[in-house]
mmCIF file of C-alpha atoms in Angstrom:
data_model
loop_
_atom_site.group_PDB
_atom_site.id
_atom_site.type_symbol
_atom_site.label_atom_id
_atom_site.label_comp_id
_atom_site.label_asym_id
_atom_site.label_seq_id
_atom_site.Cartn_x
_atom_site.Cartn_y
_atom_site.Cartn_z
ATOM 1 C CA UNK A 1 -26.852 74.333 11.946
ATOM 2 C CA UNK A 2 -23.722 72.030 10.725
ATOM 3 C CA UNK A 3 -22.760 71.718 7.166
ATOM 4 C CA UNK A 4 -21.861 68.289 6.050
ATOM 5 C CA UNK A 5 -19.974 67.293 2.405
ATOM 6 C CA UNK A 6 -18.885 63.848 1.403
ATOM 7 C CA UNK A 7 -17.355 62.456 -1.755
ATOM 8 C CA UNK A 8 -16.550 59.490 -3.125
ATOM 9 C CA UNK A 9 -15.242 59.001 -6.768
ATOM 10 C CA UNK A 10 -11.867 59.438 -8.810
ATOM 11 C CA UNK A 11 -8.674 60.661 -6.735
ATOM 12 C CA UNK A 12 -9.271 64.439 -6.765
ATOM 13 C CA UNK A 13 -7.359 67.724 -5.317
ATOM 14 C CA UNK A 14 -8.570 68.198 -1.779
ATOM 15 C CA UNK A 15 -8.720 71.800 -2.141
ATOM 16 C CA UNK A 16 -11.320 71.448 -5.151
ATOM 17 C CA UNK A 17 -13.883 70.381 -3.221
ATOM 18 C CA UNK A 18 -12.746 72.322 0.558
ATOM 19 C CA UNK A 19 -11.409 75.906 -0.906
ATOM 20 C CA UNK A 20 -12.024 76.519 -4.832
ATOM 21 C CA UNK A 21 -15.509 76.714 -5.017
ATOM 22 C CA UNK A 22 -17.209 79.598 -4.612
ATOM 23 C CA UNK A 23 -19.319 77.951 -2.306
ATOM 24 C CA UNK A 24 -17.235 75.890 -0.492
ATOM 25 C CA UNK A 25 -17.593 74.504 2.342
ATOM 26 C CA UNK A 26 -15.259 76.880 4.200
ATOM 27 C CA UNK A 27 -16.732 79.625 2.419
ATOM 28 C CA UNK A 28 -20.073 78.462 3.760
ATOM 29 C CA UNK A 29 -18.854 79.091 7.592
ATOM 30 C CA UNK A 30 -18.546 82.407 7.203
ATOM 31 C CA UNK A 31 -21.091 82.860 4.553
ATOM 32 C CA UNK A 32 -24.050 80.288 4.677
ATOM 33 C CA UNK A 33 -26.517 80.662 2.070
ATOM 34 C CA UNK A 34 -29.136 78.418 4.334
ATOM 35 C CA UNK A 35 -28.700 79.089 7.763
ATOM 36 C CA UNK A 36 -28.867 82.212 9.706
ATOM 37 C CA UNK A 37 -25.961 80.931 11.899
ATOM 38 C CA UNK A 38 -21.871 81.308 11.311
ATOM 39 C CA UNK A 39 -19.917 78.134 11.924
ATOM 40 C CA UNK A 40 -17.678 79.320 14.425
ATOM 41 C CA UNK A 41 -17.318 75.929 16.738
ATOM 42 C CA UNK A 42 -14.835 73.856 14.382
ATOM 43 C CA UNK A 43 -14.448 72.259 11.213
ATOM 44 C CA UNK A 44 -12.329 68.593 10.289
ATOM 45 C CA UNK A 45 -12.099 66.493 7.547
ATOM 46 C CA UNK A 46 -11.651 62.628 7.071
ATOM 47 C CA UNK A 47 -10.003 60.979 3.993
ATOM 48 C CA UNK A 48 -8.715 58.063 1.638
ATOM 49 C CA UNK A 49 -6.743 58.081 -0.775
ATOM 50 C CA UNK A 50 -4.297 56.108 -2.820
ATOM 51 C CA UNK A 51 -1.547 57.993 -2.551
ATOM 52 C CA UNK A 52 -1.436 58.700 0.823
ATOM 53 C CA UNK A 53 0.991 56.507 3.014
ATOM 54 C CA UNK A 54 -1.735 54.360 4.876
ATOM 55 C CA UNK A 55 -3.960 54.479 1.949
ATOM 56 C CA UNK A 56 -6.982 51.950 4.277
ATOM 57 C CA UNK A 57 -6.626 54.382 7.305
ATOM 58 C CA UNK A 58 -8.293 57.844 7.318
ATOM 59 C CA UNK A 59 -6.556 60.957 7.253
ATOM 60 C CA UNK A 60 -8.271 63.166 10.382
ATOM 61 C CA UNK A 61 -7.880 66.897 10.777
ATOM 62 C CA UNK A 62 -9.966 68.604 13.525
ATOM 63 C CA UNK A 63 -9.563 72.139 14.583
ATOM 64 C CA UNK A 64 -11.895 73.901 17.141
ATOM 65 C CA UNK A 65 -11.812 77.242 15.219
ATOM 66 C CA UNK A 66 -13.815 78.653 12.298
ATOM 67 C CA UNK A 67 -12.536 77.144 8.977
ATOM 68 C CA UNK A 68 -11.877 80.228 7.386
ATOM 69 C CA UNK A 69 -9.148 81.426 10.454
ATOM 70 C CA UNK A 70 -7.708 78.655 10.092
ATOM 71 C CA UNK A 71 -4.268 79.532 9.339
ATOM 72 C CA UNK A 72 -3.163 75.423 8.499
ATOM 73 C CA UNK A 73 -5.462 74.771 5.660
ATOM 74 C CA UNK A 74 -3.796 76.892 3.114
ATOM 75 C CA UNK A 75 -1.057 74.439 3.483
ATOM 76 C CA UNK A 76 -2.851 70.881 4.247
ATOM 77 C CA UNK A 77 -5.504 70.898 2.002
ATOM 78 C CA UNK A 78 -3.358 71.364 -1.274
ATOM 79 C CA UNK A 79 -1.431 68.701 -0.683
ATOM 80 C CA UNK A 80 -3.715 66.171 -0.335
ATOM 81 C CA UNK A 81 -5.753 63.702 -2.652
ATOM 82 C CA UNK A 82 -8.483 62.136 -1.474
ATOM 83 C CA UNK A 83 -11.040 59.454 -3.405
ATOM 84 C CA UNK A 84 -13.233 59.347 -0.296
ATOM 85 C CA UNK A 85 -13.918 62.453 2.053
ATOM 86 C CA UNK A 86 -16.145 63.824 4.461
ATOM 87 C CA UNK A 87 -16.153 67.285 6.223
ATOM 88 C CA UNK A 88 -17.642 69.390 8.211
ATOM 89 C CA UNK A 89 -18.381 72.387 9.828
ATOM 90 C CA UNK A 90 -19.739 72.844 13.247
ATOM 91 C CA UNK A 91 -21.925 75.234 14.395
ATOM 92 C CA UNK A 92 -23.089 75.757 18.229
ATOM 93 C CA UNK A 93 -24.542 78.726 20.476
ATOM 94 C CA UNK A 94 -21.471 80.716 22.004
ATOM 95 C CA UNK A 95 -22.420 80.355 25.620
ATOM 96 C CA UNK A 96 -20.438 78.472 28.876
ATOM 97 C CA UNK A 97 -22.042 75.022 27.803
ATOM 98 C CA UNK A 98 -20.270 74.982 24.018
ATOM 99 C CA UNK A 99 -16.982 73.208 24.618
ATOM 100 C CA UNK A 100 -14.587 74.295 21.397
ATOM 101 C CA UNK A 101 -12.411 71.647 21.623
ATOM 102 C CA UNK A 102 -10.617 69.172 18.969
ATOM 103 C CA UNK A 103 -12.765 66.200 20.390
ATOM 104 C CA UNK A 104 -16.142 67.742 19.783
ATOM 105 C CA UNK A 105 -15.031 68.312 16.137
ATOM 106 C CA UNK A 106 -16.611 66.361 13.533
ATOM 107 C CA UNK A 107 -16.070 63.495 11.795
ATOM 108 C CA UNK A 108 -15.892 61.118 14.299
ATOM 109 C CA UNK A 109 -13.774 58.241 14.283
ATOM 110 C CA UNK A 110 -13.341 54.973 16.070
ATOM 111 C CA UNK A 111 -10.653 52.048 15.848
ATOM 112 C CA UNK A 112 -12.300 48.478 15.312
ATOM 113 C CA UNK A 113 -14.915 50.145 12.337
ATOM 114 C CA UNK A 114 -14.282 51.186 8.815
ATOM 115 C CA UNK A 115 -16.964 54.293 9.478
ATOM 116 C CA UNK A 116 -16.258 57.658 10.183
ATOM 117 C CA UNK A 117 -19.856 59.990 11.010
ATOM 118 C CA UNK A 118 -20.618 63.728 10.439
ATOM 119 C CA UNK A 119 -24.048 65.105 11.097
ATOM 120 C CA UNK A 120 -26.122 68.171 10.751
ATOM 121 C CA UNK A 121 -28.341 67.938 13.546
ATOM 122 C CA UNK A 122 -29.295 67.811 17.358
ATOM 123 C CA UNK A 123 -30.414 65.671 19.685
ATOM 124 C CA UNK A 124 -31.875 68.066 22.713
ATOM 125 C CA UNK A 125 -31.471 66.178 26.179
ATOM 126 C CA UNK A 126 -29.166 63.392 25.299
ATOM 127 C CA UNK A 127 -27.558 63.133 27.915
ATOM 128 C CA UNK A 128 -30.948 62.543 30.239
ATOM 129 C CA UNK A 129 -32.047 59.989 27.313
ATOM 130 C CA UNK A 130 -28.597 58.541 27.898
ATOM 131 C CA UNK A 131 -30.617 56.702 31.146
ATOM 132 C CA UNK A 132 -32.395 54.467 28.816
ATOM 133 C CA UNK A 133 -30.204 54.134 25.864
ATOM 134 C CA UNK A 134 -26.712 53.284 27.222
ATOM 135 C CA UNK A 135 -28.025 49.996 28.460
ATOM 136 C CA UNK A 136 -27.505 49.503 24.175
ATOM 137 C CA UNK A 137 -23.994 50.515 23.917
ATOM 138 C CA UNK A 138 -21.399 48.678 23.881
ATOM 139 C CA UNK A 139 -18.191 49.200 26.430
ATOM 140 C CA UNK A 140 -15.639 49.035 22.650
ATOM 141 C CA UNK A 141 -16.820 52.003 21.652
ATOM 142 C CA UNK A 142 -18.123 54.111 24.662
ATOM 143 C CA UNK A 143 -14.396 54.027 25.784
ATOM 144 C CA UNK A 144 -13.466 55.755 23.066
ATOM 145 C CA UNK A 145 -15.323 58.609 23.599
ATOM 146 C CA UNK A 146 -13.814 61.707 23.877
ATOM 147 C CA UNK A 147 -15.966 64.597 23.672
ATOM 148 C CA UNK A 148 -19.363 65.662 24.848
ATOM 149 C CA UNK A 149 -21.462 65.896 21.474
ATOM 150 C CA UNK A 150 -24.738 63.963 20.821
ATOM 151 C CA UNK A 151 -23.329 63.529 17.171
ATOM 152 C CA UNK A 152 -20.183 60.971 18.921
ATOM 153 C CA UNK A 153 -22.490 59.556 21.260
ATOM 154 C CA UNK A 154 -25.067 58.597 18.725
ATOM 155 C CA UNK A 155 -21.772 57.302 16.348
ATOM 156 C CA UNK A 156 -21.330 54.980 19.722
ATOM 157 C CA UNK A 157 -25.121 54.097 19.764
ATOM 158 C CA UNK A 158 -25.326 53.147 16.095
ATOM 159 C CA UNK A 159 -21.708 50.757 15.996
ATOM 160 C CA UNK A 160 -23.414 48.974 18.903
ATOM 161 C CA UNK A 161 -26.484 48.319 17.134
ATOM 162 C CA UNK A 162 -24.826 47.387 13.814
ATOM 163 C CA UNK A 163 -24.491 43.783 13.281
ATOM 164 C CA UNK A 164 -22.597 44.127 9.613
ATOM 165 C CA UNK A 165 -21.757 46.885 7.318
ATOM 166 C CA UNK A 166 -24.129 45.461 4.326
ATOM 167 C CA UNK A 167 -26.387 48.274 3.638
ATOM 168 C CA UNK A 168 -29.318 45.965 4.787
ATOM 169 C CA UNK A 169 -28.201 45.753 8.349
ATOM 170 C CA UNK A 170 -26.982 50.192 8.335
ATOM 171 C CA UNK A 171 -30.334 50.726 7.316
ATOM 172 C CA UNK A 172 -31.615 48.319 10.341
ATOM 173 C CA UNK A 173 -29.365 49.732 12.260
ATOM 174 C CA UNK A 174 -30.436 53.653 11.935
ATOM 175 C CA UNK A 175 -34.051 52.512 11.813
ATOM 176 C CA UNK A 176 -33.542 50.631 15.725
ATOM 177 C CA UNK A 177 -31.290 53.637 16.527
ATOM 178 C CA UNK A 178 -34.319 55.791 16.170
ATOM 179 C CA UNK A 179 -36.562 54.004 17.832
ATOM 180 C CA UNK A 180 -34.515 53.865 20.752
ATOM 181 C CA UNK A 181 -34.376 57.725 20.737
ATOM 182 C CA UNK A 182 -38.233 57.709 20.205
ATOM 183 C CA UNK A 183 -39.050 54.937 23.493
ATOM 184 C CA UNK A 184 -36.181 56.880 25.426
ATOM 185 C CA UNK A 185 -38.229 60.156 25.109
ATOM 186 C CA UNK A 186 -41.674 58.519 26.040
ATOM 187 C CA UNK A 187 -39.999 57.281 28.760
ATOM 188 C CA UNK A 188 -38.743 60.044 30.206
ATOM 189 C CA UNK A 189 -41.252 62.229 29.373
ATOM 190 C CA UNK A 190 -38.610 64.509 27.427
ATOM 191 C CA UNK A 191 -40.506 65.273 23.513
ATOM 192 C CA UNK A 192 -38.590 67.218 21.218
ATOM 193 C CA UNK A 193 -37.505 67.842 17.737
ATOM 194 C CA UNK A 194 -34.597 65.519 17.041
ATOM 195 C CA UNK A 195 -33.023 66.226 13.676
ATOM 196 C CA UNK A 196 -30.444 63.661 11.908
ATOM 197 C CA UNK A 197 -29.070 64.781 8.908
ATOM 198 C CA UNK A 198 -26.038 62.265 8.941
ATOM 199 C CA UNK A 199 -23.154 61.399 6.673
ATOM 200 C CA UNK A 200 -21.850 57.651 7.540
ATOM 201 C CA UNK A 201 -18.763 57.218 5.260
ATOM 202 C CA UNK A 202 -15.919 54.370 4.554
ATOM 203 C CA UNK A 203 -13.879 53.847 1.788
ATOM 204 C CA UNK A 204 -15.577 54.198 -1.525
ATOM 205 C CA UNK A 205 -18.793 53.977 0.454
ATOM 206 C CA UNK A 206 -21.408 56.896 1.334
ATOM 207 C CA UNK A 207 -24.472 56.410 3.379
ATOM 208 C CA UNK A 208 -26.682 59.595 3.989
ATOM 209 C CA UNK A 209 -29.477 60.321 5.882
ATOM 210 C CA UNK A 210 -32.578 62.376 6.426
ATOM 211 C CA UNK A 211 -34.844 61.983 9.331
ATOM 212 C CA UNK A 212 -35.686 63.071 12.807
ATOM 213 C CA UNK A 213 -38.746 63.899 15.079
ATOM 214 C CA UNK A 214 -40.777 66.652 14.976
ATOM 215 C CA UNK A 215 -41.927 69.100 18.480
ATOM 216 C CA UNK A 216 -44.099 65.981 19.946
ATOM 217 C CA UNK A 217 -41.216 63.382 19.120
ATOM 218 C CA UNK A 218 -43.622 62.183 16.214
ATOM 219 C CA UNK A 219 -41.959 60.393 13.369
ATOM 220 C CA UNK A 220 -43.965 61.646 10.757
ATOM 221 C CA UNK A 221 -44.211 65.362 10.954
ATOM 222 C CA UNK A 222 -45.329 67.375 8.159
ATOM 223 C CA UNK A 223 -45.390 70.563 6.774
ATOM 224 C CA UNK A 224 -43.806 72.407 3.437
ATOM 225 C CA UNK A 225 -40.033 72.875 4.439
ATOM 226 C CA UNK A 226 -40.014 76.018 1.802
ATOM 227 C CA UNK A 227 -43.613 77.547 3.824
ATOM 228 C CA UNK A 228 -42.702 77.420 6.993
ATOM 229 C CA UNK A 229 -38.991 78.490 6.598
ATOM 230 C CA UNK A 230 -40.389 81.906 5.572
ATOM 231 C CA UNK A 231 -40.761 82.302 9.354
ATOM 232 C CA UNK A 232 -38.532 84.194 11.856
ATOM 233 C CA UNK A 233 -35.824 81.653 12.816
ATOM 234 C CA UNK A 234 -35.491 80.128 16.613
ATOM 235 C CA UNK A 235 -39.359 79.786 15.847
ATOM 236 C CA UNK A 236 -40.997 76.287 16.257
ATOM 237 C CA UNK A 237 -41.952 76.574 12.549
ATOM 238 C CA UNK A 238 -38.397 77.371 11.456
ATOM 239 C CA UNK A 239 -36.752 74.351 13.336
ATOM 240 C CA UNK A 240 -39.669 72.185 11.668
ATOM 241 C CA UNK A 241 -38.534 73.392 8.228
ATOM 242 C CA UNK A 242 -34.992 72.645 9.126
ATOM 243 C CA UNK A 243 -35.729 69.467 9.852
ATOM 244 C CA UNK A 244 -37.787 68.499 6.451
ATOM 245 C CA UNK A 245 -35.460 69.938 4.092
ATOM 246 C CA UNK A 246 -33.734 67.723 1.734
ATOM 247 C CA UNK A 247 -30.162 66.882 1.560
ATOM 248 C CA UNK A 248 -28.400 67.620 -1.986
ATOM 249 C CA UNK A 249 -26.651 64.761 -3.932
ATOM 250 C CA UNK A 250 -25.132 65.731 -7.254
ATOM 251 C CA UNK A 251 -23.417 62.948 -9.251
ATOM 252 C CA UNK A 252 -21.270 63.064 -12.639
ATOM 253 C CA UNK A 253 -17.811 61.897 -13.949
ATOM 254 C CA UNK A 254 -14.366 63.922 -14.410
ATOM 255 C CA UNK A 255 -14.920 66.627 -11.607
ATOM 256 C CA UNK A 256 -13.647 69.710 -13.065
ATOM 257 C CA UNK A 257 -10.556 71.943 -11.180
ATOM 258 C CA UNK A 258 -12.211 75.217 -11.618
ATOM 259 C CA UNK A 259 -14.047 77.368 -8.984
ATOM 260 C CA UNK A 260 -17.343 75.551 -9.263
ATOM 261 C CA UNK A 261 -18.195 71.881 -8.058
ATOM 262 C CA UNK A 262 -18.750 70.954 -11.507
ATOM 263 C CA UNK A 263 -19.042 67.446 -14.017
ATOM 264 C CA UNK A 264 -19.194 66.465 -17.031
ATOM 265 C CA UNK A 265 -22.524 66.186 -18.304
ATOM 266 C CA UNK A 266 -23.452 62.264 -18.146
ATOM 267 C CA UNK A 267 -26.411 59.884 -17.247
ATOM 268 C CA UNK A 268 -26.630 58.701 -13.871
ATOM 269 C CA UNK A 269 -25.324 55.568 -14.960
ATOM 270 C CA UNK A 270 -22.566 57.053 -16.399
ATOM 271 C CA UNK A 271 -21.344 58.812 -13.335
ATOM 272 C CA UNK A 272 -18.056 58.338 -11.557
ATOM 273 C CA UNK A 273 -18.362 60.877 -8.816
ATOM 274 C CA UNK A 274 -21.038 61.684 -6.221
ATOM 275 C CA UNK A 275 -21.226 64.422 -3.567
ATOM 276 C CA UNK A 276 -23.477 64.674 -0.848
ATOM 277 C CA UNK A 277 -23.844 67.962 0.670
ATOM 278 C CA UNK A 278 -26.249 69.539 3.480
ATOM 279 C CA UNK A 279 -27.176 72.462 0.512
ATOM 280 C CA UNK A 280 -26.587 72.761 -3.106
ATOM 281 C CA UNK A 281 -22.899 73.860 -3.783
ATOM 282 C CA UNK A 282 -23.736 75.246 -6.967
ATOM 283 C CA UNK A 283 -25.909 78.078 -8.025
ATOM 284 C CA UNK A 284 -27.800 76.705 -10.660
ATOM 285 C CA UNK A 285 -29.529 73.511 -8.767
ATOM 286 C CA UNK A 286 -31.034 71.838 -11.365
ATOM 287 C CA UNK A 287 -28.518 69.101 -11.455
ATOM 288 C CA UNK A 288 -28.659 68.294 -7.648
ATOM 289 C CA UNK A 289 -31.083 65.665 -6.940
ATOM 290 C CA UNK A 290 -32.658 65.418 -3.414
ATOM 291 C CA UNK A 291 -32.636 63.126 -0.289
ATOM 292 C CA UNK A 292 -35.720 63.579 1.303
ATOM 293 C CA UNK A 293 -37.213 63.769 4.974
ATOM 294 C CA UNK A 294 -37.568 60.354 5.756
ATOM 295 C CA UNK A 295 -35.076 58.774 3.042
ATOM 296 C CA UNK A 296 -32.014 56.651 3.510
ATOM 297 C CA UNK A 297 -29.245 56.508 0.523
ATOM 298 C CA UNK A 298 -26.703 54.704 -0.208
ATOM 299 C CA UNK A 299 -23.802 55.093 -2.198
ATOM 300 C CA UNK A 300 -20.620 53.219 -3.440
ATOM 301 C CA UNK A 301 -18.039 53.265 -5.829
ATOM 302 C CA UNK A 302 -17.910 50.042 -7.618
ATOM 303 C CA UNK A 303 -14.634 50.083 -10.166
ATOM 304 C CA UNK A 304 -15.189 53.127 -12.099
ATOM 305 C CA UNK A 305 -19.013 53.448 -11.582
ATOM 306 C CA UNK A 306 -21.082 54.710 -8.944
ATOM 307 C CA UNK A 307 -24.477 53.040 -7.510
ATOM 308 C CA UNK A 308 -27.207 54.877 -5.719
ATOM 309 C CA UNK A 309 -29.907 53.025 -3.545
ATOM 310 C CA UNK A 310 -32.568 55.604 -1.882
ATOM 311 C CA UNK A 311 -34.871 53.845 0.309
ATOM 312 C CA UNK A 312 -37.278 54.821 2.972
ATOM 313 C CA UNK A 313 -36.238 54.505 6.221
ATOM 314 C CA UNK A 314 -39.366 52.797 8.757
ATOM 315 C CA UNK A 315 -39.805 53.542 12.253
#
């Protein structure tokens, strides 16, 4: 599936956290360590930073091309700083319903909200459970819809359901938005595996998440993620594992320029930097923590320090 990255912390090179790294995110299109599947459908980027010229708006690149032909990013990612990021890389089946086109590239981004959305995930029929779930969406931000991705349509779903951007009323907000999925499949008879692995990012600000439905549109599948992914993939079992692996969070202070994603070592408490990733980036992973099936985090950049909130997320 999609690869997701997001950063919040000092004001860093771009490049060291899109190209340097051995396993960067654009090296992870053509070369994914945990998916059987190339990237091929598009990559983009979203960013903040203090030295660009409208330091409170986002910069947004989207490119409907594998990340690794693209022939721009050897000369916009090095000349950018960013404090806050998010990227992505897309992955779909080549076949006449995949539309590569700038609007179906992630993140997603809407005028009258400071969040921009990446996800690794899938929502299979959504535009049938679109019959019970638009009645929930608000007309701002359906009209700004360009694309034809459940990823922007569920961005539109969740803005309408958000009532503030305290991390009381996201985490509300993702639980209803679930729900609504969940009803809108009884409904119309349509069970599946949904899987939202989802990156909701603002400045300084980083909330991730980790849930879904398993086959029968239950919210509490189980299974050992590690177990069943020993089976053949585009197997039920290997779409279950996908969906109960963990998301990767590794935090630390004065990220390092070299070909790694590295820190300092520090406490937690000590940290001033915090990636969240959709796999480790690193090939020791004993410093990445884990966001598990189920869990909600949330993370912000307060001054020089960064706080981290997991919580479980109740449907």
């Amino acid at each position: 599936m999609c690869r997701v990255l997001a950063y919040i912390g000092s004001e860093v090179p771009l490049e060291n956290l899109l190209l340097k790294p051995e396993n960067s995110l654009i090296n992870q299109a053509l070369d994914p360590e945990r998916h059987p599947q190339l990237q091929l459908a598009g990559w983009g980027f979203g960013a903040w930073g203090e030295h660009l010229l409208k330091p409170e708006e986002p910069f947004l690149y989207h490119r409907p091309m594998a990340a690794f032909y693209d022939d721009n990013v050897g000369g916009i990612v090095p000349s950018l700083q960013v404090s806050t990021m998010l990227a992505h890389v897309r992955a779909a089946d080549y076949n006449a319903k995949t539309v590569l086109a700038d609007e179906n590239c992630h993140p997603f981004s809407f005028e009258g909200t400071p969040w921009i959305i990446a996800q690794n995930g899938d929502v299979p029929n959504w535009q049938l459970l679109q019959r019970e779930l638009l009645q929930h969406c608000k007309d701002e931000y359906l009209k700004q819809m360009r694309g034809n991705t459940d990823t922007e349509f569920l961005y539109v779903l969740l803005l309408s359901l958000l009532e503030s951007d305290s991390d009381e009323d996201v985490k509300r907000a993702f639980e209803e938005m679930l729900r609504l999925l969940v009803q809108a499949m009884k409904d119309l008879d349509l069970p599946a595996l949904i899987k939202l692995k989802l990156a909701l990012v603002s400045p300084n600000r980083i909330i991730g998440v980790n849930v879904g439905t398993g086959h029968q549109g239950e919210t509490d599948p189980a299974g050992d993620w590690r177990e069943l992914r020993k089976s053949e993939p585009g197997t039920d079992d290997f779409a279950l594992a996908m969906l109960l692996e963990p998301m990767y969070l590794l935090m630390g202070r004065n990220f390092q320029d070299d070909s790694t994603y590295g820190f300092e070592d520090c406490s937690v408490e000590e940290a001033t930097s915090v990636i969240f990733a959709s796999e480790p980036l690193t090939e020791g992973t004993d410093d990445w923590s884990t966001l598990e099936f189920g869990e909600i985090v949330f993370l912000e950049r307060d001054g020089e320090s960064i706080t981290r909130t997991v919580d479980l997320l109740k449907v």
